Coordinates of C-alpha atoms in Angstrom, one line a residue:
M1 CA 52.6 41.1 221.8
E2 CA 51.9 40.5 218.2
M3 CA 51.9 36.9 217.0
L4 CA 53.4 37.8 213.6
K5 CA 56.6 39.8 213.6
I6 CA 56.9 42.4 210.8
H7 CA 60.2 42.8 208.9
N8 CA 60.4 46.0 206.9
N9 CA 62.5 45.8 203.7
P10 CA 65.1 43.4 205.0
P11 CA 68.4 43.5 203.1
R12 CA 69.4 40.4 201.2
R13 CA 71.9 39.4 203.8
E14 CA 69.0 38.8 206.1
W15 CA 67.0 36.7 203.7
P16 CA 68.5 33.3 204.6
A17 CA 67.3 33.7 208.2
L18 CA 63.9 34.9 207.1
T19 CA 63.5 31.9 204.7
A20 CA 64.6 29.4 207.3
R21 CA 62.2 26.7 208.4
C22 CA 61.5 25.6 211.9
T23 CA 64.0 22.8 212.6
R24 CA 64.5 20.3 215.4
Q25 CA 67.1 17.9 216.6
E26 CA 66.5 14.7 214.7
G27 CA 69.3 12.5 216.1
E28 CA 67.1 10.7 218.7
I29 CA 64.3 10.2 216.2
T30 CA 66.7 8.7 213.7
E31 CA 67.9 6.2 216.3
R32 CA 64.4 5.2 217.2
V33 CA 63.3 4.9 213.6
A34 CA 66.3 2.8 212.6
A35 CA 65.5 0.4 215.4
I36 CA 61.9 0.1 214.3
L37 CA 63.0 -0.6 210.7
S38 CA 65.4 -3.2 211.8
Q39 CA 62.8 -5.0 214.0
V40 CA 60.3 -5.2 211.2
R41 CA 62.8 -6.2 208.6
T42 CA 64.0 -9.2 210.6
G43 CA 60.9 -10.0 212.7
G44 CA 58.1 -9.6 210.2
D45 CA 54.5 -9.8 211.4
K46 CA 55.5 -10.7 215.0
A47 CA 57.7 -7.6 215.4
L48 CA 55.1 -5.5 213.7
R49 CA 52.4 -6.7 216.0
D50 CA 54.6 -5.9 219.1
L51 CA 55.4 -2.4 217.8
V52 CA 51.7 -1.6 217.0
A53 CA 50.8 -2.7 220.5
R54 CA 53.5 -0.6 222.1
I55 CA 53.3 2.5 219.9
E56 CA 49.7 2.6 218.7
G57 CA 48.0 1.2 221.8
Y58 CA 46.1 -1.9 220.6
V59 CA 46.8 -5.5 219.8
P60 CA 45.8 -6.3 216.2
E61 CA 44.4 -9.8 215.5
R62 CA 45.0 -9.1 211.8
F63 CA 46.4 -6.1 210.0
E64 CA 44.3 -6.2 206.9
V65 CA 40.9 -4.6 206.9
S66 CA 38.3 -7.0 205.7
R67 CA 35.9 -6.5 202.9
R68 CA 33.0 -6.5 205.3
Q69 CA 34.6 -3.7 207.4
R70 CA 35.2 -1.7 204.3
T71 CA 31.5 -2.1 203.2
E72 CA 30.2 -1.3 206.7
A73 CA 32.3 1.9 206.8
A74 CA 30.3 3.5 204.1
K75 CA 27.2 3.4 206.2
A76 CA 28.8 5.7 208.8
V77 CA 29.8 8.4 206.3
P78 CA 27.1 11.2 206.0
Q79 CA 25.7 11.8 202.6
R80 CA 26.9 15.4 202.6
L81 CA 30.5 14.2 202.8
K82 CA 30.0 11.5 200.2
T83 CA 28.7 14.1 197.8
A84 CA 31.7 16.3 198.6
L85 CA 34.1 13.5 198.0
A86 CA 32.4 12.7 194.6
I87 CA 33.0 16.2 193.5
A88 CA 36.6 16.2 194.6
K89 CA 37.2 12.9 192.9
S90 CA 35.8 14.1 189.6
N91 CA 38.0 17.2 189.6
I92 CA 41.1 15.3 190.7
E93 CA 40.6 12.6 188.1
A94 CA 40.0 15.2 185.3
F95 CA 43.2 17.1 186.1
H96 CA 45.4 14.0 186.6
R97 CA 44.1 12.1 183.6
A98 CA 45.1 15.1 181.4
Q99 CA 48.7 14.6 182.7
L100 CA 49.1 11.1 181.1
P101 CA 52.2 11.4 179.0
P102 CA 52.1 10.6 175.2
Q103 CA 54.6 8.1 173.8
V104 CA 57.6 9.7 172.2
D105 CA 58.6 8.0 168.9
I106 CA 61.1 9.8 166.7
E107 CA 63.6 8.9 163.9
V108 CA 66.5 11.1 165.1
M109 CA 68.3 10.4 161.8
P110 CA 67.6 8.0 158.9
G111 CA 67.7 4.5 160.3
V112 CA 67.9 5.5 164.0
R113 CA 64.6 5.3 165.8
C114 CA 64.2 6.2 169.5
V115 CA 61.1 5.6 171.6
Q116 CA 60.1 6.6 175.1
R117 CA 57.2 4.8 176.8
A118 CA 55.7 5.5 180.2
V119 CA 55.1 2.3 182.3
A120 CA 53.2 2.2 185.6
I121 CA 54.8 1.1 188.8
G122 CA 53.6 -2.4 189.6
R123 CA 52.8 -2.1 193.3
V124 CA 52.6 1.1 195.3
G125 CA 52.1 1.8 199.0
L126 CA 50.2 4.8 200.3
Y127 CA 50.5 6.1 203.8
V128 CA 47.6 8.1 205.2
P129 CA 48.1 9.7 208.6
G130 CA 45.5 9.1 211.3
G131 CA 45.4 10.9 214.7
N132 CA 42.8 13.5 215.6
A133 CA 42.1 14.4 212.0
P134 CA 42.2 11.4 209.7
L135 CA 43.3 12.8 206.3
F136 CA 40.8 11.0 204.0
S137 CA 41.6 13.7 201.4
T138 CA 45.1 12.3 201.1
V139 CA 43.5 9.0 200.0
L140 CA 42.1 10.8 196.9
M141 CA 45.3 12.6 196.2
L142 CA 47.4 9.4 196.1
A143 CA 45.0 6.6 195.1
L144 CA 43.4 8.4 192.1
P145 CA 46.7 9.2 190.3
A146 CA 47.9 5.7 191.0
R147 CA 44.8 4.2 189.4
I148 CA 45.0 6.7 186.4
A149 CA 48.6 5.8 185.9
G150 CA 47.7 2.1 185.8
C151 CA 49.6 0.8 188.8
G152 CA 49.0 -3.0 189.2
E153 CA 48.2 -3.0 192.9
V154 CA 47.6 -0.1 195.4
I155 CA 47.9 -0.8 199.1
L156 CA 47.2 1.6 201.9
C157 CA 48.5 1.8 205.5
T158 CA 46.9 4.0 208.1
P159 CA 46.9 3.9 211.9
A160 CA 43.9 2.7 213.8
G161 CA 42.6 4.4 216.9
R162 CA 43.0 2.9 220.4
G163 CA 40.1 0.7 219.7
G164 CA 41.7 -0.7 216.7
K165 CA 39.3 0.9 214.2
I166 CA 40.1 3.1 211.2
A167 CA 38.1 6.2 210.6
P168 CA 35.2 5.2 208.3
E169 CA 35.9 8.3 206.1
V170 CA 39.3 6.9 205.2
L171 CA 37.9 3.4 204.4
F172 CA 35.1 4.9 202.3
A173 CA 37.5 7.1 200.4
A174 CA 39.8 4.1 199.8
D175 CA 36.9 2.2 198.3
L176 CA 35.8 5.2 196.2
C177 CA 39.3 5.4 194.7
G178 CA 39.9 1.7 194.1
V179 CA 42.5 0.9 196.7
D180 CA 43.1 -2.9 196.6
R181 CA 44.2 -3.7 200.2
I182 CA 44.1 -1.7 203.5
F183 CA 46.2 -2.3 206.5
A184 CA 45.6 -1.0 210.0
V185 CA 49.2 0.0 210.9
G186 CA 50.7 3.5 211.2
G187 CA 54.0 5.3 211.9
A188 CA 57.5 4.2 211.0
Q189 CA 56.4 0.6 211.4
A190 CA 54.0 0.9 208.5
V191 CA 56.7 2.4 206.3
A192 CA 59.0 -0.5 207.3
A193 CA 56.3 -3.1 206.5
M194 CA 55.7 -1.6 203.0
A195 CA 59.5 -1.3 202.3
Y196 CA 60.6 -4.7 203.4
G197 CA 57.3 -6.7 203.3
T198 CA 56.0 -9.0 206.1
E199 CA 53.9 -12.2 206.1
S200 CA 50.8 -10.0 205.9
I201 CA 51.9 -6.8 204.1
P202 CA 53.5 -7.0 200.7
H203 CA 56.7 -5.2 199.7
V204 CA 56.0 -2.3 197.4
E205 CA 58.1 -0.6 194.8
K206 CA 57.4 3.0 195.9
I207 CA 55.9 4.6 199.0
F208 CA 53.8 7.8 199.0
G209 CA 52.2 10.0 201.6
P210 CA 52.8 12.5 204.3
G211 CA 53.3 11.8 208.0
N212 CA 54.9 13.0 211.2
R213 CA 58.7 13.2 211.8
Y214 CA 58.9 9.5 212.4
V215 CA 57.2 8.6 209.2
T216 CA 59.2 11.2 207.2
R217 CA 62.5 9.9 208.7
A218 CA 61.5 6.3 208.0
K219 CA 60.8 7.1 204.3
Q220 CA 64.2 8.8 204.1
L221 CA 66.0 5.8 205.5
V222 CA 64.3 3.1 203.5
S223 CA 64.8 5.1 200.3
T224 CA 68.5 4.5 200.5
E225 CA 68.2 0.7 200.3
A226 CA 64.8 -0.8 199.8
V227 CA 62.2 1.3 198.0
A228 CA 61.6 4.6 196.2
V229 CA 59.6 7.3 197.9
D230 CA 57.6 10.2 196.6
L231 CA 59.3 13.4 197.7
P232 CA 61.1 15.1 200.6
A233 CA 58.4 16.3 203.0
G234 CA 58.4 18.2 206.3
P235 CA 56.1 20.6 208.1
S236 CA 53.5 22.3 205.9
E237 CA 53.9 25.9 204.8
V238 CA 52.2 28.7 202.9
M239 CA 53.4 32.1 201.6
V240 CA 51.0 34.9 200.5
L241 CA 52.2 37.6 198.1
A242 CA 49.9 40.6 198.5
D243 CA 49.5 44.2 197.4
N244 CA 46.8 46.6 198.2
S245 CA 44.3 44.9 196.0
A246 CA 44.3 41.9 198.4
R247 CA 41.7 41.5 201.1
A248 CA 43.2 41.5 204.6
E249 CA 40.5 39.1 206.0
F250 CA 41.1 36.7 203.2
V251 CA 44.9 36.7 203.8
A252 CA 44.4 36.2 207.5
A253 CA 42.2 33.2 206.9
D254 CA 44.8 31.7 204.6
L255 CA 47.6 32.2 207.2
L256 CA 45.4 30.6 209.9
S257 CA 44.4 27.6 207.8
Q258 CA 48.0 26.8 207.3
A259 CA 49.0 27.3 210.9
E260 CA 46.3 24.8 211.8
H261 CA 48.4 21.9 210.5
G262 CA 50.7 21.9 213.5
D263 CA 53.0 24.0 215.7
D264 CA 55.9 23.5 213.3
S265 CA 54.0 24.7 210.3
Q266 CA 54.9 28.1 208.9
A267 CA 52.8 30.9 207.3
I268 CA 54.5 33.9 205.7
L269 CA 53.0 37.1 204.3
V270 CA 55.0 39.2 201.9
C271 CA 53.2 42.5 201.3
R272 CA 53.9 46.1 200.3
T273 CA 52.9 48.3 203.2
E274 CA 52.9 48.3 207.0
R275 CA 49.3 49.5 206.9
F276 CA 48.2 46.3 205.2
A277 CA 50.4 44.2 207.4
R278 CA 48.6 45.7 210.5
Q279 CA 45.2 45.0 208.9
V280 CA 46.1 41.4 208.5
T281 CA 47.4 41.0 212.1
R282 CA 44.2 42.5 213.4
A283 CA 42.1 40.1 211.2
V284 CA 44.2 37.2 212.5
E285 CA 43.5 38.1 216.1
E286 CA 39.8 38.5 215.3
Q287 CA 39.4 35.2 213.4
I288 CA 41.5 33.0 215.7
R289 CA 39.0 33.5 218.6
Y290 CA 36.5 31.4 216.7
L291 CA 38.7 28.6 215.7
S292 CA 38.7 25.2 217.6
R293 CA 42.5 24.9 217.4
G294 CA 43.3 28.4 218.4
E295 CA 46.0 27.6 220.9
A296 CA 47.9 25.3 218.6
I297 CA 47.6 27.9 215.8
R298 CA 49.2 30.5 218.1
N299 CA 52.1 28.2 218.6
S300 CA 52.5 27.8 214.9
L301 CA 52.3 31.5 214.3
A302 CA 55.4 31.9 216.5
N303 CA 57.4 30.4 213.6
S304 CA 55.7 32.7 211.1
R305 CA 56.3 36.2 210.0
I306 CA 55.4 39.2 207.8
V307 CA 57.9 40.6 205.4
L308 CA 57.5 44.0 203.7
F309 CA 59.0 45.0 200.4
D310 CA 58.2 48.3 198.7
E311 CA 59.0 46.9 195.3
E312 CA 57.3 44.1 193.5
Y313 CA 60.4 42.5 192.1
K314 CA 61.8 42.0 195.6
Q315 CA 58.6 40.2 196.6
I316 CA 59.0 37.8 193.7
A317 CA 62.7 37.3 194.4
F318 CA 61.9 36.6 198.1
A319 CA 59.2 34.1 197.2
N320 CA 61.6 32.2 194.9
A321 CA 64.3 32.2 197.6
Y322 CA 61.8 30.7 200.0
A323 CA 60.4 28.1 197.5
P324 CA 57.1 27.6 199.4
E325 CA 55.0 24.5 199.4
H326 CA 51.9 26.6 198.8
L327 CA 52.1 30.1 197.2
I328 CA 49.0 32.4 197.1
V329 CA 49.3 35.4 194.8
S330 CA 46.8 38.0 195.8
M331 CA 48.0 40.8 193.6
R332 CA 46.6 42.9 190.7
D333 CA 48.5 41.1 187.9
A334 CA 48.4 37.8 189.6
W335 CA 49.0 35.6 186.5
G336 CA 51.9 38.0 185.4
I337 CA 53.5 37.6 188.9
A338 CA 53.0 33.9 188.8
A339 CA 54.8 33.6 185.5
K340 CA 57.9 34.9 187.3
I341 CA 57.7 32.2 190.0
T342 CA 60.3 29.6 189.5
A343 CA 60.1 27.7 192.8
A344 CA 56.8 26.6 194.4
G345 CA 54.9 23.4 195.0
S346 CA 51.5 24.8 194.0
V347 CA 50.4 28.4 193.2
F348 CA 47.0 29.9 193.9
I349 CA 46.0 32.8 191.8
G350 CA 43.9 35.8 193.0
N351 CA 41.7 36.6 195.9
Y352 CA 39.3 33.7 195.5
S353 CA 41.7 30.8 195.3
P354 CA 42.3 29.7 198.9
E355 CA 44.9 27.0 199.6
S356 CA 42.1 24.8 201.0
A357 CA 40.7 24.5 197.5
G358 CA 43.8 22.7 196.4
D359 CA 43.9 20.7 199.7
Y360 CA 40.6 19.2 198.9
A361 CA 38.7 19.6 195.7
S362 CA 40.0 21.9 192.9
G363 CA 41.8 19.0 191.2
T364 CA 45.4 19.7 191.8
N365 CA 47.4 17.5 194.2
H366 CA 48.1 18.5 197.7
T367 CA 51.1 16.2 198.2
L368 CA 53.9 18.8 197.7
P369 CA 57.6 19.5 198.4
T370 CA 58.3 21.5 201.6
G371 CA 61.3 22.9 203.2
G372 CA 62.6 24.6 200.1
W373 CA 62.6 21.3 198.1
A374 CA 60.3 23.0 195.5
R375 CA 63.5 24.4 194.0
A376 CA 64.2 20.8 192.8
C377 CA 61.2 18.6 193.2
S378 CA 57.6 18.5 191.9
G379 CA 54.5 17.6 193.8
V380 CA 52.9 14.3 193.3
N381 CA 51.4 13.8 189.9
V382 CA 50.6 11.0 187.5
D383 CA 54.3 10.8 186.5
S384 CA 55.1 10.0 190.1
F385 CA 53.4 6.6 189.6
M386 CA 55.2 5.8 186.4
R387 CA 58.7 5.3 185.1
K388 CA 59.8 5.9 181.5
I389 CA 61.6 3.3 179.5
T390 CA 63.5 4.1 176.3
F391 CA 63.8 1.9 173.2
Q392 CA 65.9 2.2 170.2
E393 CA 66.2 0.4 166.9
L394 CA 69.0 0.9 164.3
T395 CA 68.9 -0.4 160.8
R396 CA 72.1 -1.5 159.1
D397 CA 72.3 1.8 157.2
G398 CA 71.5 3.7 160.4
L399 CA 74.3 2.1 162.3
D400 CA 76.6 2.6 159.4
A401 CA 75.9 6.4 159.5
L402 CA 76.3 6.6 163.3
A403 CA 79.3 4.3 163.6
P404 CA 82.0 7.0 163.2
A405 CA 80.6 9.0 166.1
I406 CA 80.2 6.0 168.3
T407 CA 83.6 4.6 167.8
A408 CA 85.3 8.0 168.1
M409 CA 83.6 8.6 171.5
A410 CA 84.3 5.1 172.7
E411 CA 88.0 5.2 171.8
A412 CA 88.3 8.7 173.5
E413 CA 87.0 7.2 176.7
G414 CA 89.3 4.2 176.4
L415 CA 86.5 1.7 176.0
D416 CA 87.7 -0.5 173.1
A417 CA 85.0 -3.1 173.6
H418 CA 82.3 -0.5 173.0
A419 CA 83.9 0.5 169.7
N420 CA 84.3 -3.2 168.8
A421 CA 80.5 -3.8 169.3
V422 CA 80.0 -1.5 166.4
R423 CA 82.9 -2.6 164.2
V424 CA 82.0 -6.3 164.3
R425 CA 78.6 -5.5 162.9
M426 CA 80.0 -3.2 160.2
K427 CA 82.4 -6.1 159.2
G428 CA 79.7 -8.7 159.2
G429 CA 80.9 -10.4 162.3
I430 CA 84.6 -10.6 161.2
L431 CA 87.2 -8.8 163.3

């Protein structure tokens, strides 16, 4: 039985089912997460310590990683990885520094000046998942834009292993990127600590970072009352748009690299011919035999599919309907196709732009909207760590010129005091 089911020229009425994500019942998770948030909010460090012992499997003496531990971690990271991280850091910094917004300063009419200025968020909290594969690359993707934006303090929470130790690669990456404080706590309890603050972990203004369903749900819940969060996030996903100029073995490798994230990840190929689709499925079967996570990948591919369209415009329309987190365009006029994409987190152009380049070192950010949210949300960027404040200054002549418009609008809305705030000035303070 083929791992990837092929759908040949499906009519539009079938597109909603084909663009649907893998969903699960979240009611039980919501209850558990809500209980964790409440415990940390009311119990502080003591509640947090109890939760870490029960959920993460160790009893922390202190949550914050010491400076000595951070220094020692560098010794355990091989030079080859340090060199790779330095290259990635340089590219990520270059791309994100170019995103810094200029100040807007304009006289919209004589005597009426409007200014918009970007101001960094004071304290941000970064969440970096642990588990079997500590995502030290996420440290770079979050901490570097935070520093470039000028955030006053950057703290990081990440789970420790059963022995209470954090992966040295994560600690080294945090030091490389200028993270101020690191705390050994993970899961929904880490989100709660950053959202509400405890005796050890400070409250932050905004939380960033991926995580499992518990972390994601915790971010959603705290965002309604305590803190801002980066973006809606769920299981990772990739879509590949291909024609007969694509290489089947490249496409297969891209689908497999995405499926490696977890059994609820999704990989979709949208191509032109059944012949190419079969070439890709054979390449998938060939390559999966050599991958260490082969069995987990097979589970993920059960949520994935191949969709055939014999016309290019339908491929593009289907891609926009799906709004993928990652979109790889392996087609002849790749930039021309990409210009017609209106919904995607990050787009990879041509046969030699694998999604893993963006995941690690090309310079773009890998923290991206999933689940169709790319229709409305951007991935993490420098703007994510800033907010924009507007300023205005009116001269006497400027207010005089604008007064008729202001008063007419205020009176039409029935807000006499608004109109009066203008009139009293025009009359020199005399009503």
